[in-house]
Coordinates of C-alpha atoms and ligand atoms in Angstrom, one line a residue:
X11 CA -13.4 -19.3 1.1
X12 CA -12.0 -22.3 -0.7
X13 CA -10.1 -20.0 -3.2
X14 CA -8.3 -23.0 -5.0
X15 CA -11.7 -24.8 -5.2
X16 CA -13.4 -21.8 -6.6
X17 CA -10.7 -21.3 -9.1
X18 CA -10.8 -24.9 -10.2
X19 CA -14.5 -24.9 -10.6
X20 CA -14.5 -21.6 -12.7
X21 CA -11.8 -23.3 -15.0
X22 CA -14.0 -26.2 -15.4
X23 CA -17.2 -24.3 -16.1
X24 CA -15.4 -22.3 -18.6
X25 CA -14.5 -25.5 -20.4
X26 CA -17.9 -27.5 -20.1
X27 CA -20.1 -24.3 -20.5
X28 CA -23.0 -25.3 -18.3
X29 CA -26.2 -23.1 -18.3
X30 CA -26.2 -23.1 -14.4
X31 CA -23.8 -23.9 -11.7
X32 CA -25.3 -25.6 -8.4
X33 CA -22.9 -25.9 -5.3
X34 CA -24.2 -29.1 -3.1
X35 CA -24.5 -27.8 0.4
X36 CA -25.6 -31.2 1.8
X37 CA -29.1 -30.8 3.5
X38 CA -32.3 -32.5 3.5
X39 CA -34.2 -29.7 1.5
X40 CA -31.6 -29.7 -1.1
X41 CA -31.8 -33.4 -1.3
X42 CA -35.5 -33.4 -1.7
X43 CA -35.3 -30.7 -4.5
X44 CA -32.9 -32.9 -6.4
X45 CA -35.2 -35.9 -6.1
X46 CA -38.0 -33.8 -7.4
X47 CA -35.8 -32.5 -10.4
X48 CA -34.7 -36.1 -11.1
X49 CA -38.4 -37.4 -11.0
X50 CA -39.5 -35.0 -13.8
X51 CA -36.5 -34.6 -16.2
X52 CA -35.3 -37.2 -18.6
X53 CA -31.9 -38.3 -18.0
X54 CA -30.0 -40.7 -20.3
X55 CA -32.8 -42.3 -22.2
X56 CA -36.4 -41.9 -22.5
X57 CA -37.2 -42.3 -18.9
X58 CA -37.2 -39.8 -15.9
X59 CA -33.9 -40.2 -13.7
X60 CA -35.7 -41.4 -10.8
X61 CA -39.3 -43.1 -10.3
X62 CA -40.5 -43.4 -6.6
X63 CA -41.0 -46.9 -5.5
X64 CA -43.7 -48.3 -3.2
X65 CA -42.8 -46.5 0.1
X66 CA -44.6 -49.0 2.3
X67 CA -42.2 -51.8 1.1
X68 CA -39.1 -49.7 0.2
X69 CA -39.4 -46.3 1.8
X70 CA -37.6 -43.5 0.1
X71 CA -36.4 -45.6 -2.8
X72 CA -36.3 -44.9 -6.4
X73 CA -35.8 -46.9 -9.6
X74 CA -33.2 -45.7 -12.0
X75 CA -32.6 -47.1 -15.4
X76 CA -29.2 -46.3 -17.0
X77 CA -28.5 -46.2 -20.9
X78 CA -28.5 -50.0 -22.0
X79 CA -24.8 -49.5 -23.2
X80 CA -23.7 -48.1 -19.8
X81 CA -24.2 -50.7 -17.2
X82 CA -20.5 -51.9 -15.7
X83 CA -17.2 -50.7 -15.5
X84 CA -15.3 -50.4 -18.8
X85 CA -11.7 -51.4 -17.9
X86 CA -10.5 -51.1 -21.6
X87 CA -11.6 -47.4 -21.4
X88 CA -10.0 -46.8 -18.1
X89 CA -6.3 -45.1 -18.2
X90 CA -3.8 -44.4 -15.6
X91 CA -1.6 -41.7 -16.9
X92 CA 1.7 -41.5 -15.1
X93 CA 4.4 -39.5 -17.0
X94 CA 6.4 -42.8 -17.6
X95 CA 4.3 -45.7 -19.0
X96 CA 6.4 -48.2 -16.7
X97 CA 4.9 -46.6 -13.7
X98 CA 1.5 -47.5 -14.9
X99 CA 2.7 -51.1 -15.4
X100 CA 1.3 -53.9 -17.7
X101 CA -2.0 -53.9 -15.4
X102 CA -3.2 -50.6 -16.6
X103 CA -4.0 -49.0 -19.8
X104 CA -1.7 -46.1 -20.2
X105 CA -1.7 -42.9 -22.1
X106 CA 0.7 -39.7 -21.8
X107 CA -0.9 -37.4 -19.3
X108 CA -0.6 -34.5 -21.9
X109 CA -2.2 -36.5 -24.6
X110 CA -4.8 -37.9 -22.4
X111 CA -5.9 -34.4 -21.3
X112 CA -5.9 -33.1 -24.7
X113 CA -8.0 -36.0 -26.0
X114 CA -10.7 -35.7 -23.1
X115 CA -10.4 -31.9 -23.0
X116 CA -11.9 -31.7 -26.5
X117 CA -14.6 -34.1 -25.2
X118 CA -15.4 -31.9 -22.2
X119 CA -15.5 -28.6 -24.2
X120 CA -19.1 -27.5 -24.3
X121 CA -20.3 -30.8 -23.0
X122 CA -22.6 -29.2 -20.3
X123 CA -24.4 -26.8 -22.7
X124 CA -28.0 -26.9 -21.5
X125 CA -27.2 -28.7 -18.4
X126 CA -26.5 -27.8 -14.9
X127 CA -22.9 -28.3 -13.4
X128 CA -23.2 -29.6 -10.0
X129 CA -20.0 -29.1 -7.5
X130 CA -20.1 -31.8 -4.7
X131 CA -17.4 -30.9 -2.0
X132 CA -17.1 -34.5 -0.1
X133 CA -14.8 -36.4 2.2
X134 CA -13.7 -39.9 1.8
X135 CA -13.4 -41.1 5.5
X136 CA -14.9 -39.6 8.4
X137 CA -14.2 -35.9 8.4
X138 CA -12.6 -36.2 11.9
X139 CA -10.2 -38.9 10.7
X140 CA -6.6 -38.2 10.2
X141 CA -6.8 -40.7 7.3
X142 CA -9.6 -38.9 5.6
X143 CA -9.3 -37.1 2.2
X144 CA -11.4 -34.0 1.0
X145 CA -12.4 -34.1 -2.7
X146 CA -14.5 -32.1 -5.0
X147 CA -16.3 -33.6 -7.8
X148 CA -18.2 -31.8 -10.6
X149 CA -20.8 -33.5 -12.5
X150 CA -23.8 -32.9 -14.9
X151 CA -25.9 -36.0 -13.8
X152 CA -28.3 -35.7 -10.8
X153 CA -28.1 -39.5 -10.5
X154 CA -24.3 -39.1 -9.6
X155 CA -24.9 -36.2 -7.3
X156 CA -27.6 -38.2 -5.3
X157 CA -25.3 -41.3 -5.3
X158 CA -22.4 -39.4 -4.1
X159 CA -24.7 -37.9 -1.3
X160 CA -25.4 -41.7 -0.3
X161 CA -21.9 -43.2 -0.8
X162 CA -19.8 -40.4 0.8
X163 CA -19.9 -37.6 3.5
X164 CA -20.8 -34.7 1.1
X165 CA -21.7 -31.1 1.8
X166 CA -20.4 -27.5 2.2
X167 CA -18.8 -28.2 5.5
X168 CA -16.0 -30.0 3.5
X169 CA -15.2 -26.6 1.8
X170 CA -14.3 -25.3 5.3
X171 CA -12.0 -28.2 5.9
X172 CA -10.2 -27.6 2.5
X173 CA -10.1 -23.7 3.3
X174 CA -7.7 -22.1 0.8
X175 CA -5.6 -25.0 0.4
X176 CA -4.7 -26.5 -3.0
X177 CA -4.9 -30.1 -1.2
X178 CA -8.0 -31.6 -2.6
X179 CA -8.8 -34.5 -5.0
X180 CA -10.2 -33.3 -8.2
X181 CA -12.8 -35.1 -10.2
X182 CA -14.4 -33.8 -13.2
X183 CA -17.3 -36.0 -14.7
X184 CA -19.8 -35.6 -17.3
X185 CA -22.0 -38.2 -18.9
X186 CA -21.1 -36.5 -22.2
X187 CA -23.3 -38.2 -25.0
X188 CA -23.0 -41.7 -23.6
X189 CA -21.2 -42.9 -26.8
X190 CA -18.8 -45.8 -25.8
X191 CA -16.6 -44.3 -28.4
X192 CA -16.3 -41.1 -26.6
X193 CA -16.2 -42.7 -23.1
X194 CA -12.8 -42.2 -21.1
X195 CA -12.0 -42.7 -17.5
X196 CA -8.6 -40.8 -17.0
X197 CA -6.5 -40.9 -13.9
X198 CA -3.8 -38.5 -13.1
X199 CA -2.2 -39.9 -9.9
X200 CA 0.4 -37.2 -9.7
X201 CA -2.2 -34.5 -9.7
X202 CA -4.7 -36.2 -7.7
X203 CA -7.0 -35.7 -10.7
X204 CA -9.8 -37.8 -12.5
X205 CA -11.4 -36.8 -15.6
X206 CA -14.4 -39.2 -16.5
X207 CA -16.8 -38.6 -19.6
X208 CA -19.3 -40.7 -21.3
X209 CA -20.7 -42.9 -18.6
X210 CA -23.0 -42.5 -15.6
X211 CA -22.3 -46.2 -14.2
X212 CA -21.3 -46.0 -10.5
X213 CA -17.6 -47.3 -10.9
X214 CA -17.1 -45.0 -13.7
X215 CA -18.9 -41.7 -12.5
X216 CA -18.8 -41.8 -8.6
X217 CA -15.3 -40.7 -8.7
X218 CA -14.7 -41.0 -4.9
X219 CA -15.1 -44.6 -5.3
X220 CA -12.9 -46.9 -7.6
X221 CA -11.3 -43.8 -9.2
X222 CA -10.2 -42.1 -6.1
X223 CA -10.4 -44.4 -3.2
X224 CA -8.6 -47.2 -5.1
X225 CA -6.6 -46.2 -8.0
X226 CA -5.4 -42.7 -6.9
X227 CA -5.4 -43.6 -3.1
X228 CA -3.4 -46.7 -3.7
X229 CA -0.8 -44.5 -5.3
X230 CA -0.8 -41.9 -2.4
X231 CA -0.6 -45.0 -0.1
X232 CA 2.5 -46.1 -2.0
X233 CA 4.1 -42.8 -1.5
X234 CA 2.8 -42.2 1.9
X235 CA 3.3 -45.9 3.7
X236 CA -0.3 -47.0 3.8
X237 CA -2.7 -49.1 1.7
X238 CA -6.0 -48.6 -0.2
X239 CA -7.5 -52.0 -0.8
X240 CA -10.6 -53.6 -2.4
X241 CA -11.6 -55.1 1.0
X242 CA -14.7 -55.5 3.3
X243 CA -14.1 -54.8 7.0
X244 CA -16.1 -56.6 9.4
X245 CA -16.3 -56.9 13.3
X246 CA -16.9 -60.3 15.0
X247 CA -18.0 -60.6 18.5
X248 CA -17.7 -64.1 20.3
X249 CA -20.0 -65.4 22.7
X250 CA -17.5 -64.4 25.6
X251 CA -17.3 -60.8 24.4
X252 CA -13.9 -60.8 22.4
X253 CA -14.1 -58.5 19.5
X254 CA -12.1 -58.7 16.6
X255 CA -11.8 -57.1 13.1
X256 CA -11.0 -58.7 9.7
X257 CA -10.6 -57.5 6.3
X258 CA -11.8 -59.4 3.3
X259 CA -10.6 -59.2 -0.4
X260 CA -12.5 -60.6 -3.2
X261 CA -13.1 -59.6 -7.0
X262 CA -16.2 -57.6 -7.9
X263 CA -19.3 -59.7 -7.6
X264 CA -17.9 -62.5 -5.6
X265 CA -20.0 -62.0 -2.5
X266 CA -18.2 -59.1 -0.6
X267 CA -21.4 -57.4 0.5
X268 CA -23.1 -60.8 1.7
X269 CA -19.8 -61.5 3.6
X270 CA -19.7 -58.2 5.4
X271 CA -23.2 -58.6 6.7
X272 CA -23.0 -62.5 7.2
X273 CA -25.6 -64.0 9.7
X274 CA -23.3 -66.3 11.6
X275 CA -24.2 -69.9 11.3
X276 CA -22.7 -70.7 14.7
X277 CA -24.7 -69.4 17.5
X278 CA -23.6 -66.7 20.0
X279 CA -21.6 -64.8 17.4
X280 CA -22.3 -61.4 16.3
X281 CA -21.1 -59.8 13.2
X282 CA -20.9 -56.1 12.6
X283 CA -20.1 -54.2 9.3
X284 CA -17.5 -51.6 8.9
X285 CA -17.4 -51.7 5.2
X286 CA -18.4 -53.8 1.9
X287 CA -15.9 -52.6 -0.8
X288 CA -13.0 -50.6 0.3
X289 CA -10.5 -50.3 3.1
X290 CA -7.8 -47.7 3.8
X291 CA -5.2 -49.4 6.0
X292 CA -2.8 -47.6 8.2
X293 CA -0.1 -48.7 10.6
X294 CA -1.1 -47.6 14.2
X295 CA 1.2 -46.6 16.8
X296 CA 1.1 -50.1 18.2
X297 CA 2.6 -51.4 14.9
X298 CA -0.8 -53.2 14.0
X299 CA -2.8 -52.5 11.0
X300 CA -6.0 -50.2 11.3
X301 CA -8.6 -50.0 8.8
X302 CA -11.3 -47.4 7.9
X303 CA -14.0 -47.6 5.3
X304 CA -13.8 -44.3 3.5
X305 CA -17.1 -44.6 2.0
X306 CA -20.7 -44.1 3.7
X307 CA -22.7 -46.3 1.6
X308 CA -23.0 -49.5 -0.3
X309 CA -23.2 -50.1 -4.0
X310 CA -24.1 -53.6 -4.2
X311 CA -25.0 -56.1 -6.7
X312 CA -28.9 -56.6 -6.4
X313 CA -29.3 -60.2 -8.3
X314 CA -29.1 -62.9 -5.9
X315 CA -29.9 -60.8 -2.8
X316 CA -32.8 -61.9 -0.8
X317 CA -33.7 -62.7 2.7
X318 CA -32.1 -65.9 2.6
X319 CA -28.7 -64.7 1.1
X320 CA -28.5 -61.4 2.9
X321 CA -31.3 -60.6 5.3
X322 CA -29.4 -57.5 6.6
X323 CA -29.0 -56.0 3.2
X324 CA -32.7 -56.5 2.6
X325 CA -33.2 -54.8 5.7
X326 CA -31.0 -51.9 5.1
X327 CA -32.8 -51.6 1.6
X328 CA -36.1 -51.4 3.4
X329 CA -35.1 -48.7 6.1
X330 CA -35.9 -45.3 4.8
X331 CA -33.9 -42.1 6.1
X332 CA -32.7 -38.8 4.9
X333 CA -30.7 -40.7 2.3
X334 CA -32.7 -42.2 -0.4
X335 CA -32.0 -45.8 -1.7
X336 CA -31.4 -46.2 -5.3
X337 CA -32.0 -49.2 -7.4
X338 CA -30.3 -49.3 -11.0
X339 CA -31.4 -51.5 -13.8
X340 CA -33.6 -53.8 -11.8
X341 CA -36.9 -55.1 -12.9
X342 CA -40.1 -53.4 -11.8
X343 CA -43.1 -55.4 -10.3
X344 CA -45.9 -53.3 -11.5
X345 CA -48.6 -54.8 -9.3
X346 CA -46.5 -53.3 -6.2
X347 CA -44.4 -50.7 -7.7
X348 CA -41.4 -52.3 -6.2
X349 CA -38.0 -53.7 -7.4
X350 CA -37.5 -57.1 -8.4
X351 CA -34.4 -58.9 -9.4
X352 CA -33.4 -62.5 -10.0
X353 CA -33.3 -64.4 -6.7
X354 CA -35.3 -62.1 -4.7
X355 CA -38.1 -64.4 -4.8
X356 CA -38.4 -67.9 -6.2
X357 CA -40.9 -67.0 -8.8
X358 CA -41.0 -63.7 -10.7
X359 CA -44.2 -61.5 -10.2
X360 CA -46.7 -61.9 -12.9
X361 CA -46.8 -58.2 -14.0
X362 CA -43.1 -57.3 -14.6
X363 CA -40.9 -54.9 -16.4
X364 CA -37.4 -55.6 -17.1
X365 CA -34.5 -53.4 -16.4
X366 CA -34.9 -51.5 -19.7
X367 CA -38.7 -50.7 -19.1
X368 CA -40.1 -53.5 -21.4
X369 CA -42.6 -56.3 -20.5
X370 CA -40.4 -59.2 -19.2
X371 CA -40.3 -62.2 -21.3
X372 CA -39.5 -65.5 -19.6
X373 CA -36.1 -66.7 -20.4
X374 CA -34.5 -63.1 -20.4
X375 CA -33.0 -61.3 -17.5
X376 CA -35.6 -59.3 -15.6
X377 CA -32.8 -57.3 -13.8
X378 CA -29.6 -56.6 -15.6
X379 CA -27.0 -59.1 -14.0
X380 CA -25.0 -56.2 -12.8
X381 CA -28.0 -54.5 -11.5
X382 CA -27.2 -52.4 -8.4
X383 CA -28.7 -50.9 -5.2
X384 CA -27.1 -47.8 -3.7
X385 CA -27.8 -47.5 -0.1
X386 CA -26.6 -45.4 3.0
X387 CA -24.4 -47.5 5.4
X388 CA -26.6 -45.7 8.2
X389 CA -29.4 -47.7 7.2
X390 CA -27.7 -51.0 8.0
X391 CA -28.9 -52.9 11.2
X392 CA -25.4 -54.4 11.5
X393 CA -23.5 -51.1 11.1
X394 CA -20.4 -51.3 13.6
X395 CA -20.5 -48.7 16.5
X396 CA -16.9 -48.1 15.1
X397 CA -18.0 -47.1 11.7
X398 CA -17.3 -43.5 12.3
X399 CA -14.3 -43.9 14.7
X400 CA -11.6 -41.6 13.1
X401 CA -9.0 -44.1 13.9
X402 CA -10.4 -47.0 12.4
X403 CA -10.5 -50.5 13.8
X404 CA -7.5 -52.9 14.5
X405 CA -7.1 -55.8 12.2
X406 CA -6.4 -59.5 13.3
X407 CA -6.8 -61.3 10.2
X408 CA -6.8 -60.7 6.2
X409 CA -8.6 -63.1 4.0
X410 CA -8.3 -63.2 0.2
X411 CA -10.6 -64.9 -2.0
X412 CA -11.6 -65.6 -5.4
X413 CA -14.0 -67.5 -7.6
X414 CA -12.4 -70.8 -8.7
X415 CA -14.3 -74.0 -9.7
X416 CA -11.4 -76.0 -8.9
X417 CA -7.7 -76.0 -7.9
X418 CA -8.0 -73.9 -4.8
X419 CA -9.0 -75.3 -1.5
X420 CA -11.7 -73.9 0.6
X421 CA -9.4 -72.3 3.1
X422 CA -5.6 -72.1 3.3
X423 CA -3.3 -70.1 5.7
X424 CA -0.3 -68.5 4.7
X425 CA 3.0 -69.4 6.5
X426 CA 3.8 -65.8 7.1
X427 CA 3.2 -62.1 5.9
X428 CA 5.6 -62.5 2.8
X429 CA 4.2 -65.9 1.9
X430 CA 0.5 -64.2 2.2
X431 CA 1.7 -61.5 -0.2
X432 CA 2.9 -64.0 -2.7
X433 CA -0.3 -65.9 -2.5
X434 CA -2.2 -62.8 -2.9
X435 CA -0.1 -61.4 -5.6
X436 CA -0.7 -64.7 -7.7
X437 CA -4.6 -65.1 -7.1
X438 CA -6.7 -66.0 -9.9
X439 CA -10.5 -65.7 -10.2
X440 CA -13.3 -66.2 -12.8
X441 CA -14.6 -62.9 -14.3
X442 CA -18.0 -61.8 -13.5
X443 CA -20.5 -59.3 -14.9
X444 CA -19.2 -56.3 -12.9
X445 CA -16.9 -55.3 -15.6
X446 CA -17.8 -55.4 -19.5
X447 CA -16.1 -58.3 -21.2
X448 CA -16.0 -62.2 -21.1
X449 CA -17.4 -63.9 -18.1
X450 CA -16.2 -67.1 -16.3
X451 CA -12.5 -67.1 -17.5
X452 CA -9.8 -67.3 -14.9
X453 CA -7.6 -64.2 -14.9
X454 CA -4.9 -63.3 -12.3
X455 CA -6.4 -60.8 -10.0
X456 CA -3.9 -60.1 -7.4
X457 CA -5.4 -58.8 -4.1
X458 CA -8.6 -58.3 -6.2
X459 CA -7.0 -55.1 -7.3
X460 CA -6.0 -55.8 -11.0
X461 CA -8.6 -53.3 -12.2
X462 CA -8.0 -50.7 -9.2
X463 CA -4.3 -50.4 -8.6
X464 CA -3.1 -47.0 -9.7
X465 CA 0.4 -47.9 -10.4
X466 CA 2.7 -50.8 -11.4
X467 CA 1.7 -53.7 -9.6
X468 CA 5.2 -54.9 -9.2
X469 CA 5.8 -51.8 -7.2
X470 CA 2.4 -52.6 -5.5
X471 CA 3.7 -56.1 -4.3
X472 CA 7.2 -54.5 -3.0
X473 CA 5.1 -52.0 -1.0
X474 CA 2.9 -54.9 0.5
X475 CA 6.3 -56.5 1.3
X476 CA 8.3 -54.0 2.7
X477 CA 6.6 -50.4 2.5
X478 CA 4.6 -50.8 5.8
X479 CA 6.2 -50.7 9.2
X480 CA 4.0 -53.3 10.8
X481 CA 5.6 -54.9 13.9
X482 CA 2.5 -56.9 14.4
X483 CA 1.2 -58.3 11.1
X484 CA -2.1 -60.0 11.0
X485 CA -2.5 -63.6 9.7
X486 CA -3.5 -64.1 6.1
X487 CA -5.9 -66.6 4.7
X488 CA -7.2 -67.5 1.5
X489 CA -10.6 -69.0 0.8
X490 CA -12.5 -70.3 -2.1
X491 CA -16.3 -70.6 -1.6
X492 CA -16.7 -71.6 -5.2
X493 CA -15.4 -75.1 -5.8
X494 CA -17.8 -77.1 -8.1
X495 CA -18.2 -80.9 -8.5
X496 CA -17.9 -82.7 -11.8
X497 CA -21.4 -81.7 -12.4
X498 CA -20.8 -78.1 -12.0
X499 CA -22.5 -77.8 -8.6
X500 CA -21.3 -75.7 -5.8
X501 CA -19.7 -77.9 -3.2
X502 CA -19.8 -75.6 -0.2
X503 CA -23.0 -74.3 0.8
X504 CA -21.7 -70.7 1.3
X505 CA -23.4 -67.6 2.6
X506 CA -24.0 -67.9 6.3
X507 CA -21.9 -71.1 6.5
X508 CA -19.0 -69.3 5.4
X509 CA -18.8 -68.2 9.2
X510 CA -17.6 -71.7 10.1
X511 CA -14.4 -70.9 8.1
X512 CA -14.2 -67.5 9.8
X513 CA -14.5 -69.0 13.1
X514 CA -11.6 -71.4 12.2
X515 CA -9.3 -68.5 11.2
X516 CA -10.2 -66.8 14.5
X517 CA -9.2 -70.0 16.4
X518 CA -5.9 -69.8 14.4
X519 CA -5.5 -66.1 15.3
X520 CA -6.0 -67.2 19.0
X521 CA -3.7 -70.2 18.8
X522 CA -6.6 -72.5 19.7
X523 CA -6.0 -75.1 16.9
X524 CA -3.2 -76.4 14.8
X525 CA -2.9 -76.7 11.0
X526 CA -1.5 -79.1 8.5
X527 CA 1.4 -78.0 6.5
X528 CA 1.1 -78.6 2.7
X529 CA 2.7 -77.4 -0.4
X530 CA 0.2 -74.5 -0.7
X531 CA 0.2 -73.4 2.9
X532 CA -1.5 -74.4 6.1
X533 CA -4.8 -76.4 5.8
X534 CA -7.2 -77.1 8.6
X535 CA -7.6 -80.4 10.3
X536 CA -11.2 -81.0 9.3
X537 CA -12.0 -82.2 12.7
X538 CA -11.4 -78.5 13.9
X539 CA -14.1 -76.9 11.7
X540 CA -17.4 -76.5 13.4
X541 CA -19.8 -78.3 11.1
X542 CA -22.5 -78.9 13.5
X543 CA -26.0 -78.9 11.9
X544 CA -24.5 -79.0 8.3
X545 CA -25.4 -81.7 5.8
X546 CA -22.0 -82.3 4.2
X547 CA -20.4 -85.6 3.6
X548 CA -16.7 -86.4 4.7
X549 CA -15.9 -87.0 0.9
X550 CA -17.1 -83.6 0.0
X551 CA -15.0 -82.1 2.9
X552 CA -12.0 -84.0 1.8
X553 CA -12.5 -82.8 -1.8
X554 CA -12.9 -79.2 -0.8
X555 CA -9.3 -79.6 0.6
X556 CA -7.8 -81.8 -2.0
X557 CA -4.7 -80.5 -3.7
X558 CA -4.3 -81.9 -7.1
X559 CA -0.8 -81.8 -8.6
X560 CA -2.1 -81.4 -12.4
X561 CA -4.3 -78.6 -11.2
X562 CA -1.5 -76.8 -9.4
X563 CA 1.0 -77.3 -12.2
X564 CA -1.4 -75.3 -14.4
X565 CA -1.8 -72.8 -11.7
X566 CA 2.0 -72.3 -11.4
X567 CA 2.1 -71.8 -15.2
X568 CA -0.5 -69.1 -15.0
X569 CA 1.3 -67.5 -12.3
X570 CA 4.7 -67.7 -14.1
X571 CA 3.0 -66.2 -17.3
X572 CA 1.4 -63.3 -15.2
X573 CA 4.7 -62.5 -13.4
X574 CA 6.6 -62.4 -16.5
X575 CA 5.0 -59.4 -17.5
X576 CA 6.6 -57.4 -14.7
X577 CA 10.2 -58.5 -15.8
X578 CA 13.1 -57.2 -13.4
X579 CA 10.6 -55.0 -11.6
X580 CA 9.0 -58.1 -9.8
X581 CA 10.3 -58.4 -6.3
X582 CA 12.8 -61.2 -6.1
X583 CA 11.1 -62.5 -2.8
X584 CA 8.2 -63.4 -5.0
X585 CA 10.1 -65.2 -7.6
X586 CA 11.7 -67.1 -4.8
X587 CA 8.3 -68.1 -3.4
X588 CA 7.2 -69.1 -6.7
X589 CA 10.3 -71.3 -7.2
X590 CA 9.6 -72.8 -3.7
X591 CA 6.0 -73.7 -4.6
X592 CA 7.2 -75.3 -7.7
X593 CA 9.7 -77.4 -5.9
X594 CA 7.2 -78.4 -3.2
X595 CA 4.6 -79.4 -5.9
X596 CA 7.1 -81.7 -7.7
Ligands
OXD9 C1 -17.8 -52.5 -7.4 C2 -17.0 -53.4 -8.2 O1 -18.8 -51.8 -7.9 O2 -15.9 -53.9 -7.8 O3 -17.7 -52.5 -6.2 O4 -17.3 -53.4 -9.6
MN10 MN1 -15.9 -53.4 -5.7

């Protein structure tokens, strides 16, 4: 059974030298046993791995505190190791694969002494889906094992799917000694292999997520004619029963999870959630795009999540089932033994520990700004009935967004597919706490994939332009919920009111409304937006759609600078679109 898997596991065990090897089978008893171990053993600090929370409020939920130096993705320590540096492109850190393996193999040598090595067979995508991919992750972290249980379809049945085949994605992970100087997340796209050491943080350690489902999978998609994207997938049902599915791409911590579970502000509409972070997109036999969510859970940002901003996520977090819910680096309300984070309630509870377990001091963060919850998608009251559909859902529109205080209008439609690809390839967004580093600076983040594209982005743009055989492309839209006024205040109410913009997009898809041609693309006639019940002035609406020449000149300069890194490899079509934009802006 699963000969190639056994051989690979034996080799990794010989390298890492664990005391014990445990194969994850995927059943309730095993899960309970893991939680028990996690509640007794110290993990990465002076705390047990899991602390059970108040099961009357948050059933089957646990608090986890990470090492304080290990709270976000570390892009500077993440490498994409193609044999040729040019194939990784300017968007990735690169190391020669042989060198990279030598470097991390030395760190993995004996790293599991005194620890248990867990083997997790798992599938990204529903096991019945032709688009799903079988994988094996090795780890020495119980937190990672339980998280993989929640976030993927894990268990021994995947070993039967793999059989004696060599065709599975390999992920070797160890928390190592959590020293950032010995932390590396190494990707080997040619070998479907990830080696990650020194971090237990989700984006670095749950290797099915960013490492495989985006970085490695984007490269697989390039070779095989499909796309792996940093996108939500949502269904929208109109009052007359029409059902459409859209994709939404935003950089990390820009509200993807909230949008995926939006409570529509227009009566009669119903939203369902297929995915909140990753979409695998294939061309169906009818020439349309079809998307699956390869994950089975949500790893979302906790701060800011509340009954007001995302009631459906709050309900998800309060629904206990077989899969536990984890809260990582949140505060702890001692009086109720429940999690707390900024924004959950107006006032912090009086008896509060911060995310590191110290008494909370006013003026400091109780939860880490990138504190996360890990919850099963099956707990979500809005989960789409199509969630497990092996073929995925047909896509009517794609929306791209970024976090921009100025320049970018509330919504804009591209002229056609290629113009949409141009605009998506040149998107800028202000950085957030989801990655270590400066916060709030504009960086180009094409398709919100800058940290996740596993090959040269110039080739990725070419793949978007010409690599898919779509005869019936969806419309492409661009949104910016984050425009601010001169006092730094957000001008658009956001959250459930974002649905008003989605409604306009659906009207455009159905050909019900016209749009205004402008130098940056097609803008709505404000009279076509449903603003009923919204207290927003005409002046503010006009400002949200204002295209300022000086801001766009700066934007064009930023795009030119970004594009210049790709040299001749950048598709000519994009260069032409940029020249067009420049001309139209004069
Ligand atoms: C995430 C991220 O965790 O994008 O989804 O950082
Ligand atoms: Mn993400």
